[in-house]
Amino acid sequence: MFLKLFSRSKPLQDLDLIQQYRATGDLALVGELFERYTEMVYLVCLKYLKNEDESKDATMQIFELLITALHKHEITNFKSWLHVLAKNHCLMYLRAQKKRTAESIEEMPLAAVEHAALLEQTDASEQELELQHLNQALNSLSPEQRACVELFYLQKKSYKEIAEITGYEMGQVKSHLQNGKRNLKIFMNKNYEQE
C-alpha cells in the first residue's frame, strides 16, 4: 500500500505533454490539454462573443488550431499562452463579423439607382423623368465609375465579376464604386433636390 502511493504516476505537466506531442504527433496528448482547459477557453470566448453557441464553436476551433500551433510556437506557460490565443481568436472573429456587416451595408444598392432600376410606379411621365435624371447623373461620372456603378447596381454583378469584365483590380473596383456612389448622390442632391 505504502509503495503504491509513491509508484502512482503523476499527470504530465502541460509543457511535457506539448513536448511529447511535438515528438510523436499523438493527438491524444492535445486531447488531454483540451480536457484540462476547455472550460477556461469557453469562458474566455463567452466573455468576448457573448453567445453560447458561437463560444462553443470558437472553443472547438481554438483546439483545432492547437494541432498546428503547438508545432510553430515556443511556449513557456501554456495556460496563459492559450488564454491569449483564445482572446485573439475571438477578437479576430468579431472583427471579421464587423467587416462582413460593413460589406453587406456597402453592397446595399444605392437608393436612386435601385429606385430607377426597379421602378413600379404607375405614372409613366414621372417614371420617365426619374430615368432621365438618373441617366444625367450617370453621365456625370467618370467612365470608370459609371461602368462599375452600372455593372454593380443595374446588372447585379459582384466585385469579382466587375474586376474580370473591366480588367480593374479589386481595390480599383471598390474605389470606383464608392466614389461613383458618392458622386451620384452629390449630383442628385445638387440638381434634383428641389423637385
PDB file of C-alpha atoms in Angstrom:
ATOM      1  CA  MET A   1       0.000   0.000   0.000  1.00  0.00           C
ATOM      2  CA  PHE A   2       2.696   2.462   1.036  1.00  0.00           C
ATOM      3  CA  LEU A   3       4.715   1.774  -2.114  1.00  0.00           C
ATOM      4  CA  LYS A   4       1.633   2.216  -4.293  1.00  0.00           C
ATOM      5  CA  LEU A   5       1.389   5.858  -3.173  1.00  0.00           C
ATOM      6  CA  PHE A   6       4.880   6.554  -4.444  1.00  0.00           C
ATOM      7  CA  SER A   7       4.615   4.497  -7.586  1.00  0.00           C
ATOM      8  CA  ARG A   8       1.426   6.234  -8.794  1.00  0.00           C
ATOM      9  CA  SER A   9       2.373   8.261 -11.839  1.00  0.00           C
ATOM     10  CA  LYS A  10       1.824  11.989 -11.679  1.00  0.00           C
ATOM     11  CA  PRO A  11      -0.069  13.556 -14.548  1.00  0.00           C
ATOM     12  CA  LEU A  12       2.239  15.100 -17.093  1.00  0.00           C
ATOM     13  CA  GLN A  13       2.751  18.840 -16.952  1.00  0.00           C
ATOM     14  CA  ASP A  14       1.446  20.934 -19.857  1.00  0.00           C
ATOM     15  CA  LEU A  15       4.897  21.531 -21.340  1.00  0.00           C
ATOM     16  CA  ASP A  16       5.719  17.825 -21.107  1.00  0.00           C
ATOM     17  CA  LEU A  17       2.530  16.997 -22.998  1.00  0.00           C
ATOM     18  CA  ILE A  18       3.421  19.565 -25.656  1.00  0.00           C
ATOM     19  CA  GLN A  19       6.940  18.198 -25.972  1.00  0.00           C
ATOM     20  CA  GLN A  20       5.639  14.636 -26.356  1.00  0.00           C
ATOM     21  CA  TYR A  21       3.044  15.800 -28.895  1.00  0.00           C
ATOM     22  CA  ARG A  22       5.735  17.505 -30.962  1.00  0.00           C
ATOM     23  CA  ALA A  23       7.821  14.356 -30.884  1.00  0.00           C
ATOM     24  CA  THR A  24       5.049  11.836 -31.614  1.00  0.00           C
ATOM     25  CA  GLY A  25       2.194  13.781 -33.234  1.00  0.00           C
ATOM     26  CA  ASP A  26      -0.200  11.871 -30.946  1.00  0.00           C
ATOM     27  CA  LEU A  27      -3.487  13.803 -30.943  1.00  0.00           C
ATOM     28  CA  ALA A  28      -4.496  12.168 -27.654  1.00  0.00           C
ATOM     29  CA  LEU A  29      -1.963  14.488 -25.986  1.00  0.00           C
ATOM     30  CA  VAL A  30      -3.727  17.522 -27.457  1.00  0.00           C
ATOM     31  CA  GLY A  31      -6.966  15.901 -26.258  1.00  0.00           C
ATOM     32  CA  GLU A  32      -5.616  15.865 -22.724  1.00  0.00           C
ATOM     33  CA  LEU A  33      -4.794  19.567 -22.954  1.00  0.00           C
ATOM     34  CA  PHE A  34      -8.302  20.071 -24.308  1.00  0.00           C
ATOM     35  CA  GLU A  35      -9.800  18.321 -21.266  1.00  0.00           C
ATOM     36  CA  ARG A  36      -7.743  20.447 -18.889  1.00  0.00           C
ATOM     37  CA  TYR A  37      -8.557  23.821 -20.431  1.00  0.00           C
ATOM     38  CA  THR A  38     -11.889  23.529 -22.250  1.00  0.00           C
ATOM     39  CA  GLU A  39     -13.781  25.396 -19.569  1.00  0.00           C
ATOM     40  CA  MET A  40     -11.239  28.236 -19.410  1.00  0.00           C
ATOM     41  CA  VAL A  41     -11.233  28.672 -23.203  1.00  0.00           C
ATOM     42  CA  TYR A  42     -15.026  28.525 -23.366  1.00  0.00           C
ATOM     43  CA  LEU A  43     -15.350  31.197 -20.669  1.00  0.00           C
ATOM     44  CA  VAL A  44     -12.860  33.464 -22.467  1.00  0.00           C
ATOM     45  CA  CYS A  45     -14.852  33.039 -25.683  1.00  0.00           C
ATOM     46  CA  LEU A  46     -18.130  33.692 -23.885  1.00  0.00           C
ATOM     47  CA  LYS A  47     -16.698  36.867 -22.372  1.00  0.00           C
ATOM     48  CA  TYR A  48     -15.895  38.264 -25.833  1.00  0.00           C
ATOM     49  CA  LEU A  49     -18.549  36.716 -28.073  1.00  0.00           C
ATOM     50  CA  LYS A  50     -21.455  36.876 -25.573  1.00  0.00           C
ATOM     51  CA  ASN A  51     -23.166  33.959 -27.310  1.00  0.00           C
ATOM     52  CA  GLU A  52     -23.108  30.381 -26.041  1.00  0.00           C
ATOM     53  CA  ASP A  53     -23.234  28.622 -29.421  1.00  0.00           C
ATOM     54  CA  GLU A  54     -20.606  30.870 -31.010  1.00  0.00           C
ATOM     55  CA  SER A  55     -18.422  30.379 -27.913  1.00  0.00           C
ATOM     56  CA  LYS A  56     -18.718  26.584 -28.158  1.00  0.00           C
ATOM     57  CA  ASP A  57     -17.805  26.733 -31.856  1.00  0.00           C
ATOM     58  CA  ALA A  58     -14.872  29.050 -31.131  1.00  0.00           C
ATOM     59  CA  THR A  59     -13.634  26.719 -28.372  1.00  0.00           C
ATOM     60  CA  MET A  60     -13.556  23.807 -30.822  1.00  0.00           C
ATOM     61  CA  GLN A  61     -11.840  25.942 -33.470  1.00  0.00           C
ATOM     62  CA  ILE A  62      -9.166  27.024 -30.994  1.00  0.00           C
ATOM     63  CA  PHE A  63      -8.352  23.446 -30.067  1.00  0.00           C
ATOM     64  CA  GLU A  64      -8.218  22.553 -33.766  1.00  0.00           C
ATOM     65  CA  LEU A  65      -5.701  25.389 -34.151  1.00  0.00           C
ATOM     66  CA  LEU A  66      -3.568  23.794 -31.452  1.00  0.00           C
ATOM     67  CA  ILE A  67      -2.802  20.836 -33.707  1.00  0.00           C
ATOM     68  CA  THR A  68      -0.609  23.071 -35.874  1.00  0.00           C
ATOM     69  CA  ALA A  69       0.107  25.958 -33.474  1.00  0.00           C
ATOM     70  CA  LEU A  70       1.876  23.747 -30.920  1.00  0.00           C
ATOM     71  CA  HIS A  71       4.477  22.910 -33.569  1.00  0.00           C
ATOM     72  CA  LYS A  72       5.056  26.541 -34.529  1.00  0.00           C
ATOM     73  CA  HIS A  73       5.323  28.424 -31.232  1.00  0.00           C
ATOM     74  CA  GLU A  74       7.763  28.325 -28.356  1.00  0.00           C
ATOM     75  CA  ILE A  75       5.572  28.097 -25.274  1.00  0.00           C
ATOM     76  CA  THR A  76       6.812  28.651 -21.748  1.00  0.00           C
ATOM     77  CA  ASN A  77       3.457  28.979 -19.959  1.00  0.00           C
ATOM     78  CA  PHE A  78       0.772  27.064 -21.824  1.00  0.00           C
ATOM     79  CA  LYS A  79      -2.211  28.283 -19.801  1.00  0.00           C
ATOM     80  CA  SER A  80      -1.512  31.985 -20.323  1.00  0.00           C
ATOM     81  CA  TRP A  81      -0.484  31.404 -23.964  1.00  0.00           C
ATOM     82  CA  LEU A  82      -3.779  29.570 -24.560  1.00  0.00           C
ATOM     83  CA  HIS A  83      -5.703  32.392 -22.861  1.00  0.00           C
ATOM     84  CA  VAL A  84      -4.129  34.931 -25.240  1.00  0.00           C
ATOM     85  CA  LEU A  85      -4.746  32.633 -28.233  1.00  0.00           C
ATOM     86  CA  ALA A  86      -8.436  32.332 -27.288  1.00  0.00           C
ATOM     87  CA  LYS A  87      -8.773  36.084 -26.769  1.00  0.00           C
ATOM     88  CA  ASN A  88      -7.110  36.868 -30.123  1.00  0.00           C
ATOM     89  CA  HIS A  89      -9.234  34.267 -31.915  1.00  0.00           C
ATOM     90  CA  CYS A  90     -12.407  35.895 -30.569  1.00  0.00           C
ATOM     91  CA  LEU A  91     -11.251  39.411 -31.421  1.00  0.00           C
ATOM     92  CA  MET A  92     -10.395  38.346 -34.978  1.00  0.00           C
ATOM     93  CA  TYR A  93     -13.786  36.643 -35.261  1.00  0.00           C
ATOM     94  CA  LEU A  94     -15.556  39.807 -34.084  1.00  0.00           C
ATOM     95  CA  ARG A  95     -13.518  41.936 -36.497  1.00  0.00           C
ATOM     96  CA  ALA A  96     -14.443  39.611 -39.368  1.00  0.00           C
ATOM     97  CA  GLN A  97     -18.131  39.802 -38.368  1.00  0.00           C
ATOM     98  CA  LYS A  98     -17.945  43.593 -38.259  1.00  0.00           C
ATOM     99  CA  LYS A  99     -16.271  43.666 -41.680  1.00  0.00           C
ATOM    100  CA  ARG A 100     -18.924  41.354 -43.160  1.00  0.00           C
ATOM    101  CA  THR A 101     -21.647  43.607 -41.779  1.00  0.00           C
ATOM    102  CA  ALA A 102     -19.928  46.684 -43.207  1.00  0.00           C
ATOM    103  CA  GLU A 103     -19.548  44.987 -46.601  1.00  0.00           C
ATOM    104  CA  SER A 104     -23.199  43.966 -46.677  1.00  0.00           C
ATOM    105  CA  ILE A 105     -24.163  47.565 -45.908  1.00  0.00           C
ATOM    106  CA  GLU A 106     -21.705  48.747 -48.568  1.00  0.00           C
ATOM    107  CA  GLU A 107     -23.259  46.369 -51.083  1.00  0.00           C
ATOM    108  CA  MET A 108     -26.759  47.693 -50.467  1.00  0.00           C
ATOM    109  CA  PRO A 109     -27.976  49.225 -53.701  1.00  0.00           C
ATOM    110  CA  LEU A 110     -27.822  52.949 -53.996  1.00  0.00           C
ATOM    111  CA  ALA A 111     -31.328  54.248 -53.356  1.00  0.00           C
ATOM    112  CA  ALA A 112     -31.612  56.287 -56.551  1.00  0.00           C
ATOM    113  CA  VAL A 113     -30.191  53.562 -58.788  1.00  0.00           C
ATOM    114  CA  GLU A 114     -32.278  50.851 -57.171  1.00  0.00           C
ATOM    115  CA  HIS A 115     -35.347  53.013 -57.351  1.00  0.00           C
ATOM    116  CA  ALA A 116     -34.832  53.657 -61.046  1.00  0.00           C
ATOM    117  CA  ALA A 117     -33.892  50.050 -61.806  1.00  0.00           C
ATOM    118  CA  LEU A 118     -36.928  48.619 -60.024  1.00  0.00           C
ATOM    119  CA  LEU A 119     -39.484  51.309 -60.726  1.00  0.00           C
ATOM    120  CA  GLU A 120     -43.023  50.159 -60.148  1.00  0.00           C
ATOM    121  CA  GLN A 121     -44.737  53.494 -60.425  1.00  0.00           C
ATOM    122  CA  THR A 122     -47.975  53.971 -62.269  1.00  0.00           C
ATOM    123  CA  ASP A 123     -47.243  57.460 -63.519  1.00  0.00           C
ATOM    124  CA  ALA A 124     -45.307  56.935 -66.770  1.00  0.00           C
ATOM    125  CA  SER A 125     -44.250  60.578 -67.102  1.00  0.00           C
ATOM    126  CA  GLU A 126     -42.836  60.604 -63.568  1.00  0.00           C
ATOM    127  CA  GLN A 127     -41.015  57.360 -64.286  1.00  0.00           C
ATOM    128  CA  GLU A 128     -39.572  58.807 -67.482  1.00  0.00           C
ATOM    129  CA  LEU A 129     -38.419  61.919 -65.604  1.00  0.00           C
ATOM    130  CA  GLU A 130     -36.704  59.776 -62.938  1.00  0.00           C
ATOM    131  CA  LEU A 131     -34.896  57.783 -65.619  1.00  0.00           C
ATOM    132  CA  GLN A 132     -33.739  60.991 -67.330  1.00  0.00           C
ATOM    133  CA  HIS A 133     -32.380  62.308 -64.020  1.00  0.00           C
ATOM    134  CA  LEU A 134     -30.610  59.047 -63.349  1.00  0.00           C
ATOM    135  CA  ASN A 135     -29.145  58.988 -66.853  1.00  0.00           C
ATOM    136  CA  GLN A 136     -27.839  62.539 -66.440  1.00  0.00           C
ATOM    137  CA  ALA A 137     -26.359  61.609 -63.068  1.00  0.00           C
ATOM    138  CA  LEU A 138     -24.659  58.531 -64.546  1.00  0.00           C
ATOM    139  CA  ASN A 139     -23.295  60.638 -67.431  1.00  0.00           C
ATOM    140  CA  SER A 140     -21.729  62.995 -64.887  1.00  0.00           C
ATOM    141  CA  LEU A 141     -19.494  60.168 -63.620  1.00  0.00           C
ATOM    142  CA  SER A 142     -16.077  59.271 -64.975  1.00  0.00           C
ATOM    143  CA  PRO A 143     -16.178  56.341 -67.443  1.00  0.00           C
ATOM    144  CA  GLU A 144     -14.600  54.029 -64.844  1.00  0.00           C
ATOM    145  CA  GLN A 145     -17.083  54.972 -62.125  1.00  0.00           C
ATOM    146  CA  ARG A 146     -20.036  54.724 -64.499  1.00  0.00           C
ATOM    147  CA  ALA A 147     -19.011  51.270 -65.712  1.00  0.00           C
ATOM    148  CA  CYS A 148     -18.592  49.960 -62.168  1.00  0.00           C
ATOM    149  CA  VAL A 149     -21.836  51.515 -60.902  1.00  0.00           C
ATOM    150  CA  GLU A 150     -23.868  50.193 -63.833  1.00  0.00           C
ATOM    151  CA  LEU A 151     -22.392  46.685 -63.531  1.00  0.00           C
ATOM    152  CA  PHE A 152     -22.862  46.538 -59.762  1.00  0.00           C
ATOM    153  CA  TYR A 153     -26.242  48.186 -59.259  1.00  0.00           C
ATOM    154  CA  LEU A 154     -28.056  47.674 -62.536  1.00  0.00           C
ATOM    155  CA  GLN A 155     -26.624  44.344 -63.693  1.00  0.00           C
ATOM    156  CA  LYS A 156     -26.113  42.977 -60.141  1.00  0.00           C
ATOM    157  CA  LYS A 157     -22.515  41.873 -60.798  1.00  0.00           C
ATOM    158  CA  SER A 158     -20.186  41.049 -57.891  1.00  0.00           C
ATOM    159  CA  TYR A 159     -16.897  42.861 -57.251  1.00  0.00           C
ATOM    160  CA  LYS A 160     -15.054  39.871 -58.677  1.00  0.00           C
ATOM    161  CA  GLU A 161     -17.199  39.779 -61.836  1.00  0.00           C
ATOM    162  CA  ILE A 162     -16.722  43.521 -62.347  1.00  0.00           C
ATOM    163  CA  ALA A 163     -12.951  43.112 -61.990  1.00  0.00           C
ATOM    164  CA  GLU A 164     -12.993  40.340 -64.610  1.00  0.00           C
ATOM    165  CA  ILE A 165     -15.196  42.330 -67.016  1.00  0.00           C
ATOM    166  CA  THR A 166     -13.352  45.652 -66.704  1.00  0.00           C
ATOM    167  CA  GLY A 167      -9.830  44.447 -66.045  1.00  0.00           C
ATOM    168  CA  TYR A 168      -9.602  46.643 -62.926  1.00  0.00           C
ATOM    169  CA  GLU A 169      -8.074  45.305 -59.733  1.00  0.00           C
ATOM    170  CA  MET A 170     -10.442  44.570 -56.851  1.00  0.00           C
ATOM    171  CA  GLY A 171      -9.315  47.683 -54.959  1.00  0.00           C
ATOM    172  CA  GLN A 172      -9.949  49.842 -58.014  1.00  0.00           C
ATOM    173  CA  VAL A 173     -13.443  48.386 -58.433  1.00  0.00           C
ATOM    174  CA  LYS A 174     -14.277  49.178 -54.803  1.00  0.00           C
ATOM    175  CA  SER A 175     -12.829  52.662 -55.131  1.00  0.00           C
ATOM    176  CA  HIS A 176     -14.721  53.420 -58.368  1.00  0.00           C
ATOM    177  CA  LEU A 177     -17.959  52.157 -56.806  1.00  0.00           C
ATOM    178  CA  GLN A 178     -17.509  54.151 -53.623  1.00  0.00           C
ATOM    179  CA  ASN A 179     -16.572  57.350 -55.466  1.00  0.00           C
ATOM    180  CA  GLY A 180     -19.259  56.810 -58.091  1.00  0.00           C
ATOM    181  CA  LYS A 181     -21.921  56.311 -55.459  1.00  0.00           C
ATOM    182  CA  ARG A 182     -20.808  59.440 -53.620  1.00  0.00           C
ATOM    183  CA  ASN A 183     -20.716  61.483 -56.859  1.00  0.00           C
ATOM    184  CA  LEU A 184     -24.163  60.233 -57.894  1.00  0.00           C
ATOM    185  CA  LYS A 185     -25.580  61.288 -54.554  1.00  0.00           C
ATOM    186  CA  ILE A 186     -23.935  64.722 -54.796  1.00  0.00           C
ATOM    187  CA  PHE A 187     -25.214  65.190 -58.360  1.00  0.00           C
ATOM    188  CA  MET A 188     -28.773  64.099 -57.500  1.00  0.00           C
ATOM    189  CA  ASN A 189     -28.893  66.285 -54.369  1.00  0.00           C
ATOM    190  CA  LYS A 190     -27.473  69.279 -56.187  1.00  0.00           C
ATOM    191  CA  ASN A 191     -29.655  69.080 -59.293  1.00  0.00           C
ATOM    192  CA  TYR A 192     -32.919  67.417 -58.243  1.00  0.00           C
ATOM    193  CA  GLU A 193     -33.242  68.012 -54.524  1.00  0.00           C
ATOM    194  CA  GLN A 194     -35.768  70.817 -55.003  1.00  0.00           C
ATOM    195  CA  GLU A 195     -38.161  68.718 -57.094  1.00  0.00           C
TER     196      GLU A 195
END
